[in-house]
């Protein structure tokens, strides 16, 4: 018995040791496999997280960079880099929806997006239809620029959904507009007077520096001289009206944000934790209101310097609409806000007039300016009548305009100086109908836009006591 036990024990020991070694190898292999899976999961999560941030980052970057680059020569391809960035961001956004193990988020959209999508499809189709009968390269460049605008809208709709992201983009837009306004003050105060003095000393040198060939007495030379002698700022744009059009939305947003915070600040300060929150929230609301008010003042001053009569009318219409919506919502505006706003605008206008940047010609030349635009619009209507469905194609307005230019018109313009006429001339009446339909649908969906704006702006001040902004701040078509 002892011998057999002694003979058997080594084999058992060896077998047990082998089994333990094999089991240990399996355990170590399993640990390495699980560690590799964890690394892969962490890498996938990191890639996914980075990829999902590319769309909102691209929206913010393009929104900030585009107005800072002199890029109104779209037909020559000056904005192609921005277009490429947007389409790459769209491809990355689409790829993130196809990642394994990821539940694809639903698309955010409405009837407004459908109307705009159909508009872009028709716009591209009309450009493709006119490529063979017009200038192909400008049509291709401008069409891709319009489609890139559609991609920017789509990415913003899909990625900027939270109240914080919406407030952040609004603040960025206002800050960029304020920066351009400050640059415009620099132009009016230093750069443009320097250029005028240099041109008066040596007109030929000024023409050569600008790359303009204009013999004495030619209309082109007179146009260049008028531009140099102009006192209206242009910032990074080609026309002062373009600058006014960019500043106006930021101006209305800033003024409305300051008013909303002023009205809602005291109510927001009485938050759920009255013992700890009132002073902090009231101070935050006051600081934000003052900040918005300063930005609004800077933008209003620059808007006055542009002498853009259409900008003035649009601003007046916007504030009347805001006041009407507030009254319908049961808000008491009182007399202080209109008087303060009117007094501030009057003071800015007085300063601009005293400095020589604002004069009676803003009103006296209105009839002359409208007469020129009437000539452009008359010629454009004739163009639309000949191409009612497809238009003349994107990027081809100026070349077609020469055939419809009135004899008394002073110049060959690159656009009809009216956005609605331009849409119909470039892509036909169906494109205009689709664009107007998108606006009508948007207005129907945003009947409470002022309440939404107030909730979004106040949310930044009440974050200390409010866990999240009201649902209205991120819902609908804001």
C-alpha positions as a printed NumPy array, in Angstrom:
array([[  0.   ,   0.   ,   0.   ],
       [  2.784,   2.367,   0.919],
       [  4.738,   1.537,  -2.221],
       [  1.803,   2.112,  -4.527],
       [  1.005,   5.39 ,  -2.763],
       [  4.655,   6.432,  -3.07 ],
       [  4.764,   5.494,  -6.746],
       [  1.528,   7.304,  -7.562],
       [  2.191,  10.548,  -5.738],
       [  4.765,  12.011,  -8.118],
       [  2.425,  11.603, -11.08 ],
       [ -0.397,  13.236,  -9.162],
       [  1.829,  16.09 ,  -8.116],
       [  3.1  ,  16.552, -11.649],
       [ -0.434,  16.439, -13.027],
       [ -1.662,  18.942, -10.509],
       [  1.241,  21.29 , -11.228],
       [  0.611,  21.075, -14.96 ],
       [ -3.057,  21.756, -14.457],
       [ -2.248,  24.75 , -12.312],
       [  0.175,  26.069, -14.925],
       [ -2.355,  25.668, -17.69 ],
       [ -5.06 ,  27.28 , -15.566],
       [ -2.715,  30.15 , -14.742],
       [ -1.93 ,  30.613, -18.429],
       [ -5.622,  30.705, -19.215],
       [ -6.245,  33.202, -16.438],
       [ -3.414,  35.449, -17.596],
       [ -4.59 ,  35.223, -21.193],
       [ -8.082,  36.088, -20.06 ],
       [ -6.771,  39.039, -18.052],
       [ -4.814,  40.292, -21.052],
       [ -7.861,  39.897, -23.27 ],
       [-10.079,  41.741, -20.802],
       [ -7.454,  44.473, -20.41 ],
       [ -7.265,  44.769, -24.187],
       [-11.047,  44.982, -24.375],
       [-11.047,  47.696, -21.728],
       [ -8.37 ,  49.62 , -23.62 ],
       [-10.345,  49.254, -26.826],
       [-13.5  ,  50.422, -25.055],
       [-11.705,  53.43 , -23.594],
       [-10.199,  54.255, -26.997],
       [-13.574,  53.896, -28.703],
       [-15.265,  56.061, -26.089],
       [-12.533,  58.694, -26.442],
       [-12.773,  58.692, -30.235],
       [-16.539,  58.867, -30.049],
       [-16.428,  61.711, -27.56 ],
       [-13.969,  63.694, -29.66 ],
       [-15.886,  63.005, -32.863],
       [-19.182,  64.176, -31.378],
       [-17.564,  67.49 , -30.412],
       [-16.265,  68.183, -33.918],
       [-19.643,  69.349, -35.243],
       [-20.353,  72.007, -32.578],
       [-16.701,  73.092, -32.614],
       [-16.837,  73.516, -36.388],
       [-20.068,  75.505, -36.187],
       [-18.514,  77.861, -33.636],
       [-15.187,  78.141, -35.491],
       [-16.727,  78.908, -38.887],
       [-19.224,  81.307, -37.339],
       [-16.37 ,  83.206, -35.714],
       [-13.796,  83.04 , -38.51 ],
       [-15.898,  83.73 , -41.598],
       [-16.805,  87.379, -40.831],
       [-13.196,  88.089, -39.834],
       [-11.863,  87.172, -43.283],
       [-12.463,  89.52 , -46.246],
       [-14.282,  86.921, -48.312],
       [-17.114,  88.481, -50.303],
       [-15.594,  87.328, -53.603],
       [-17.35 ,  83.977, -53.253],
       [-17.521,  83.456, -57.014],
       [-13.72 ,  83.29 , -57.168],
       [-13.594,  80.568, -54.509],
       [-12.377,  82.701, -51.595],
       [-14.447,  80.71 , -49.062],
       [-13.502,  77.236, -50.265],
       [-11.527,  76.459, -47.09 ],
       [-14.553,  77.097, -44.898],
       [-16.686,  74.954, -47.177],
       [-14.198,  72.079, -46.976],
       [-14.117,  72.252, -43.169],
       [-17.901,  72.128, -42.984],
       [-18.229,  69.134, -45.294],
       [-15.493,  67.253, -43.405],
       [-17.356,  67.958, -40.161],
       [-20.541,  66.64 , -41.758],
       [-18.738,  63.432, -42.784],
       [-17.376,  62.971, -39.245],
       [-20.827,  63.574, -37.77 ],
       [-22.316,  60.954, -40.099],
       [-19.513,  58.482, -39.28 ],
       [-20.15 ,  58.77 , -35.531],
       [-23.691,  57.56 , -36.101],
       [-22.3  ,  54.349, -37.642],
       [-19.89 ,  53.441, -34.828],
       [-20.431,  49.848, -33.577],
       [-22.344,  49.597, -30.335],
       [-23.631,  53.164, -30.548],
       [-27.308,  53.956, -30.622],
       [-27.712,  56.543, -33.325],
       [-29.403,  59.679, -31.955],
       [-32.519,  60.789, -33.712],
       [-32.386,  63.586, -36.232],
       [-33.737,  66.898, -35.029],
       [-35.874,  68.564, -37.633],
       [-39.196,  70.103, -38.519],
       [-41.117,  71.504, -41.442],
       [-38.66 ,  74.413, -41.507],
       [-35.781,  72.032, -42.193],
       [-37.767,  70.267, -44.905],
       [-38.49 ,  73.556, -46.666],
       [-34.846,  74.616, -46.433],
       [-33.676,  71.213, -47.663],
       [-35.916,  71.479, -50.712],
       [-34.65 ,  75.015, -51.267],
       [-31.009,  73.885, -51.343],
       [-31.854,  71.003, -53.667],
       [-33.628,  73.352, -56.072],
       [-30.814,  75.907, -55.815],
       [-28.194,  73.304, -56.716],
       [-30.368,  71.95 , -59.524],
       [-30.9  ,  75.373, -61.076],
       [-27.151,  76.049, -60.972],
       [-26.43 ,  72.696, -62.641],
       [-29.058,  73.465, -65.278],
       [-27.45 ,  76.822, -66.143],
       [-23.78 ,  75.742, -66.115],
       [-23.744,  75.018, -69.858],
       [-25.404,  78.32 , -70.768],
       [-23.501,  80.625, -68.399],
       [-20.179,  80.901, -66.591],
       [-19.583,  77.454, -65.096],
       [-16.827,  78.126, -62.574],
       [-18.562,  81.007, -60.708],
       [-21.755,  78.953, -60.651],
       [-19.956,  75.967, -59.109],
       [-18.153,  78.101, -56.513],
       [-21.233,  79.997, -55.388],
       [-23.386,  76.854, -55.342],
       [-20.947,  75.052, -53.049],
       [-20.89 ,  78.123, -50.824],
       [-24.696,  78.015, -50.518],
       [-24.644,  74.273, -49.84 ],
       [-21.993,  74.842, -47.172],
       [-24.4  ,  77.287, -45.573],
       [-27.001,  74.537, -45.521],
       [-24.485,  72.186, -43.869],
       [-23.739,  74.852, -41.245],
       [-27.457,  75.123, -40.48 ],
       [-27.848,  71.353, -40.308],
       [-24.869,  70.828, -37.991],
       [-26.031,  73.631, -35.724],
       [-29.505,  72.105, -35.536],
       [-28.145,  68.67 , -34.66 ],
       [-25.322,  69.588, -32.27 ],
       [-26.393,  72.786, -30.481],
       [-29.32 ,  71.473, -28.487],
       [-28.618,  72.423, -24.884],
       [-29.427,  75.869, -23.44 ],
       [-25.748,  76.275, -22.477],
       [-24.531,  75.733, -26.052],
       [-27.15 ,  78.126, -27.423],
       [-26.191,  80.814, -24.916],
       [-22.505,  80.267, -25.654],
       [-22.997,  80.699, -29.408],
       [-25.111,  83.813, -28.854],
       [-22.374,  85.304, -26.666],
       [-19.724,  84.44 , -29.258],
       [-21.736,  86.069, -32.056],
       [-22.2  ,  89.223, -30.001],
       [-18.497,  89.313, -29.1  ],
       [-17.388,  88.92 , -32.732],
       [-19.795,  91.651, -33.819],
       [-18.474,  93.94 , -31.068],
       [-14.912,  93.236, -32.218],
       [-15.808,  94.181, -35.786],
       [-17.49 ,  97.335, -34.484],
       [-14.307,  98.302, -32.62 ],
       [-12.288,  97.683, -35.788],
       [-14.751,  99.935, -37.632],
       [-14.08 , 102.711, -35.1  ],
       [-10.377, 102.286, -35.819],
       [-11.075, 102.57 , -39.547],
       [-13.094, 105.747, -39.14 ],
       [-10.68 , 107.355, -36.719],
       [ -7.309, 106.467, -38.254],
       [ -7.115, 104.128, -41.235],
       [ -9.568, 105.814, -43.595],
       [ -8.34 , 109.399, -42.955],
       [ -4.782, 108.176, -43.605],
       [ -5.833, 106.542, -46.896],
       [ -7.746, 109.643, -47.992],
       [ -4.742, 111.862, -47.339],
       [ -2.443, 109.497, -49.252],
       [ -4.821, 109.35 , -52.231],
       [ -5.127, 113.11 , -52.389],
       [ -1.333, 113.442, -52.433],
       [ -0.791, 110.845, -55.176],
       [ -3.923, 109.349, -56.801],
       [ -1.908, 107.22 , -59.234],
       [  0.014, 105.525, -56.428],
       [ -3.264, 104.753, -54.669],
       [ -4.692, 103.185, -57.821],
       [ -1.579, 101.097, -58.375],
       [ -1.589,  99.887, -54.761],
       [ -5.189,  98.766, -55.169],
       [ -4.498,  97.102, -58.518],
       [ -7.015,  99.315, -60.314],
       [ -6.445, 100.529, -63.883],
       [ -8.582, 103.663, -64.299],
       [ -7.579, 106.46 , -66.692],
       [ -8.401, 110.054, -65.685],
       [-12.047, 110.896, -66.313],
       [-13.204, 107.264, -66.458],
       [-16.263, 106.103, -64.446],
       [-14.128, 103.469, -62.702],
       [-11.74 , 106.153, -61.451],
       [-14.653, 108.188, -60.131],
       [-16.08 , 105.14 , -58.352],
       [-12.707, 104.439, -56.746],
       [-12.362, 108.05 , -55.628],
       [-15.853, 107.984, -54.106],
       [-14.988, 104.847, -52.187],
       [-11.781, 106.345, -50.842],
       [-13.554, 109.558, -49.843],
       [-16.358, 107.635, -48.14 ],
       [-16.471, 107.987, -44.356],
       [-18.567, 104.89 , -43.693],
       [-16.717, 101.901, -42.18 ],
       [-16.695,  98.517, -43.894],
       [-14.599,  96.415, -41.445],
       [-13.829,  93.16 , -43.297],
       [-16.725,  93.469, -45.753],
       [-16.856,  94.906, -49.237],
       [-19.811,  97.204, -48.538],
       [-20.902,  99.163, -45.501],
       [-24.428,  97.765, -45.877],
       [-22.991,  94.269, -45.491],
       [-21.396,  95.337, -42.209],
       [-24.704,  96.823, -41.042],
       [-26.502,  93.613, -41.941],
       [-24.058,  91.593, -39.843],
       [-24.195,  93.949, -36.84 ],
       [-27.975,  94.262, -36.723],
       [-28.928,  90.777, -35.393],
       [-26.225,  90.955, -32.708],
       [-27.424,  94.447, -31.739],
       [-31.034,  93.307, -31.327],
       [-29.924,  90.196, -29.431],
       [-27.734,  92.213, -27.048],
       [-30.388,  94.823, -26.332],
       [-33.082,  92.179, -25.833],
       [-30.784,  90.171, -23.555],
       [-30.1  ,  93.216, -21.377],
       [-33.807,  94.023, -21.176],
       [-34.746,  90.427, -20.369],
       [-32.171,  90.201, -17.584],
       [-33.289,  93.537, -16.17 ],
       [-36.908,  92.367, -16.022],
       [-36.22 ,  88.857, -14.744],
       [-33.206,  89.552, -12.522],
       [-35.092,  90.324,  -9.284],
       [-37.394,  87.326,  -9.739],
       [-34.47 ,  85.067, -10.475],
       [-32.619,  86.284,  -7.413],
       [-35.399,  84.987,  -5.16 ],
       [-34.466,  81.399,  -5.963],
       [-35.294,  78.262,  -4.053],
       [-32.448,  78.882,  -1.594],
       [-33.234,  82.418,  -0.521],
       [-30.709,  82.365,   2.273],
       [-27.689,  81.741,   0.068],
       [-28.632,  82.74 ,  -3.455],
       [-30.22 ,  86.2  ,  -3.681],
       [-27.124,  88.39 ,  -3.562],
       [-25.107,  86.162,  -5.891],
       [-27.872,  85.781,  -8.459],
       [-28.835,  89.427,  -8.438],
       [-25.208,  90.411,  -8.911],
       [-24.784,  87.92 , -11.752],
       [-27.925,  89.158, -13.476],
       [-26.81 ,  92.771, -13.092],
       [-23.324,  92.092, -14.44 ],
       [-24.701,  90.19 , -17.419],
       [-27.257,  92.919, -18.125],
       [-24.526,  95.577, -18.018],
       [-22.349,  93.459, -20.304],
       [-25.132,  93.011, -22.849],
       [-25.913,  96.729, -22.608],
       [-22.299,  97.725, -23.284],
       [-22.163,  95.436, -26.314],
       [-25.479,  96.865, -27.552],
       [-24.117, 100.403, -27.189],
       [-20.953,  99.589, -29.153],
       [-22.984,  97.944, -31.915],
       [-25.482, 100.815, -32.012],
       [-22.667, 103.333, -32.393],
       [-21.126, 101.412, -35.285],
       [-24.534, 100.896, -36.891],
       [-25.025, 104.661, -36.88 ],
       [-21.664, 105.174, -38.583],
       [-22.626, 102.874, -41.461],
       [-25.42 , 105.302, -42.466],
       [-27.403, 102.261, -43.528],
       [-30.964, 103.493, -43.833],
       [-32.28 ,  99.972, -44.335],
       [-30.389,  98.957, -41.185],
       [-32.035, 101.757, -39.205],
       [-35.485, 100.749, -40.429],
       [-34.847,  97.076, -39.688],
       [-33.653,  97.885, -36.16 ],
       [-36.735, 100.013, -35.523],
       [-38.988,  97.251, -36.815],
       [-37.222,  94.655, -34.661],
       [-37.611,  96.649, -31.453],
       [-41.246,  97.442, -32.198],
       [-41.836,  93.712, -32.719],
       [-40.062,  92.882, -29.445],
       [-42.132,  95.439, -27.541],
       [-45.336,  94.143, -29.089],
       [-44.503,  90.563, -28.097],
       [-43.678,  91.62 , -24.553],
       [-46.965,  93.483, -24.277],
       [-48.857,  90.446, -25.555],
       [-47.087,  88.326, -22.948],
       [-48.437,  90.618, -20.235],
       [-45.137,  92.361, -19.497],
       [-45.163,  95.942, -18.263],
       [-42.521,  97.868, -20.178],
       [-43.182, 101.266, -18.646],
       [-41.746, 104.522, -19.883],
       [-38.182, 104.252, -18.585],
       [-36.912, 101.649, -21.041],
       [-38.098, 103.425, -24.247],
       [-36.896, 106.798, -22.953],
       [-33.494, 105.391, -21.941],
       [-33.09 , 103.594, -25.284],
       [-34.117, 106.665, -27.259],
       [-31.846, 108.888, -25.198],
       [-28.901, 106.567, -25.705],
       [-29.424, 106.429, -29.466],
       [-29.817, 110.21 , -29.611],
       [-26.609, 110.711, -27.633],
       [-24.686, 108.38 , -29.929],
       [-26.114, 110.128, -32.994],
       [-25.137, 113.516, -31.558],
       [-21.577, 112.367, -30.922],
       [-21.32 , 110.944, -34.447],
       [-22.677, 114.169, -35.953],
       [-20.32 , 116.32 , -33.874],
       [-17.369, 114.24 , -35.067],
       [-18.483, 114.612, -38.681],
       [-19.415, 110.974, -39.244],
       [-23.18 , 111.554, -39.45 ],
       [-24.863, 114.28 , -41.481],
       [-28.13 , 115.293, -43.091],
       [-27.179, 113.393, -46.261],
       [-28.338, 110.227, -44.541],
       [-31.854, 111.533, -45.153],
       [-31.366, 113.783, -48.165],
       [-29.749, 111.044, -50.271],
       [-32.402, 108.467, -49.431],
       [-34.402, 109.3  , -52.551],
       [-31.326, 109.005, -54.777],
       [-30.355, 105.668, -53.216],
       [-33.871, 104.291, -53.601],
       [-33.943, 105.471, -57.218],
       [-30.792, 103.503, -58.007],
       [-32.152, 100.416, -56.334],
       [-35.389, 100.782, -58.298],
       [-33.315, 100.622, -61.481],
       [-31.604,  97.445, -60.267],
       [-34.92 ,  95.857, -59.296],
       [-36.578,  96.785, -62.604],
       [-33.792,  95.078, -64.532],
       [-33.918,  92.088, -62.191],
       [-37.658,  91.658, -62.71 ],
       [-37.051,  91.512, -66.464],
       [-34.365,  88.869, -65.903],
       [-36.704,  86.81 , -63.708],
       [-39.42 ,  87.061, -66.34 ],
       [-37.096,  85.374, -68.862],
       [-35.891,  82.681, -66.397],
       [-38.798,  82.14 , -63.993],
       [-38.025,  78.529, -63.026],
       [-34.25 ,  78.211, -62.947],
       [-33.01 ,  81.792, -62.769],
       [-29.684,  82.737, -64.303],
       [-27.701,  80.383, -62.054],
       [-25.629,  81.071, -58.97 ],
       [-22.678,  83.396, -59.563],
       [-23.958,  84.659, -62.919],
       [-26.1  ,  87.638, -61.989],
       [-23.606,  90.297, -63.04 ],
       [-22.951,  88.753, -66.459],
       [-26.691,  88.443, -67.157],
       [-27.481,  91.882, -65.726],
       [-25.645,  93.65 , -68.539],
       [-28.327,  92.483, -70.995],
       [-31.106,  93.998, -68.833],
       [-29.312,  97.093, -67.504],
       [-31.331, 100.28 , -67.979],
       [-29.658, 102.991, -70.119],
       [-29.648, 105.469, -67.248],
       [-28.162, 103.01 , -64.711],
       [-24.775, 104.183, -63.482],
       [-22.981, 100.852, -62.959],
       [-23.053,  97.117, -63.584],
       [-23.863,  95.717, -60.172],
       [-22.972,  92.26 , -58.883],
       [-26.337,  91.788, -57.131],
       [-29.704,  93.559, -57.093],
       [-29.215,  94.916, -53.543],
       [-32.252,  92.978, -52.374],
       [-32.08 ,  89.456, -51.031],
       [-35.482,  88.328, -52.282],
       [-34.881,  89.616, -55.805],
       [-31.465,  87.968, -55.755],
       [-32.88 ,  84.556, -54.806],
       [-35.465,  84.687, -57.575],
       [-32.869,  85.873, -60.106],
       [-30.319,  83.201, -59.194],
       [-32.516,  80.123, -58.715],
       [-35.974,  81.017, -59.955],
       [-39.325,  81.693, -58.325],
       [-39.648,  78.177, -56.8  ],
       [-36.505,  78.815, -54.735],
       [-37.957,  82.1  , -53.51 ],
       [-41.237,  80.398, -52.565],
       [-39.409,  77.67 , -50.625],
       [-37.282,  80.22 , -48.781],
       [-40.32 ,  82.311, -47.836],
       [-42.144,  79.143, -46.775],
       [-39.315,  78.29 , -44.398],
       [-39.587,  81.732, -42.833],
       [-43.37 ,  81.518, -42.484],
       [-43.056,  78.106, -40.842],
       [-40.315,  79.403, -38.556],
       [-42.392,  82.41 , -37.503],
       [-45.349,  80.149, -36.749],
       [-43.12 ,  77.929, -34.614],
       [-41.579,  80.845, -32.717],
       [-44.568,  82.856, -31.62 ],
       [-43.023,  82.721, -28.14 ],
       [-39.538,  83.627, -29.355],
       [-39.205,  86.543, -26.95 ],
       [-40.095,  84.375, -23.967],
       [-37.568,  81.819, -25.158],
       [-34.892,  84.499, -25.512],
       [-35.585,  85.737, -21.997],
       [-35.38 ,  82.209, -20.591],
       [-32.118,  81.528, -22.412],
       [-30.397,  84.708, -21.303],
       [-31.671,  84.625, -17.74 ],
       [-30.547,  81.019, -17.469],
       [-26.922,  82.136, -17.48 ],
       [-27.55 ,  84.383, -14.476],
       [-29.687,  81.931, -12.498],
       [-27.474,  78.871, -12.903],
       [-26.507,  79.049,  -9.235],
       [-30.016,  78.234,  -8.059],
       [-31.614,  76.667, -11.13 ],
       [-30.448,  73.167, -12.071],
       [-31.36 ,  73.632, -15.721],
       [-32.931,  76.246, -17.905],
       [-36.633,  76.041, -18.732],
       [-37.529,  73.607, -21.522],
       [-38.558,  76.488, -23.744],
       [-34.938,  77.569, -23.989],
       [-33.996,  74.56 , -26.06 ],
       [-37.243,  73.552, -27.666],
       [-38.874,  74.385, -30.959],
       [-37.134,  76.425, -33.626],
       [-35.165,  78.852, -31.447]])
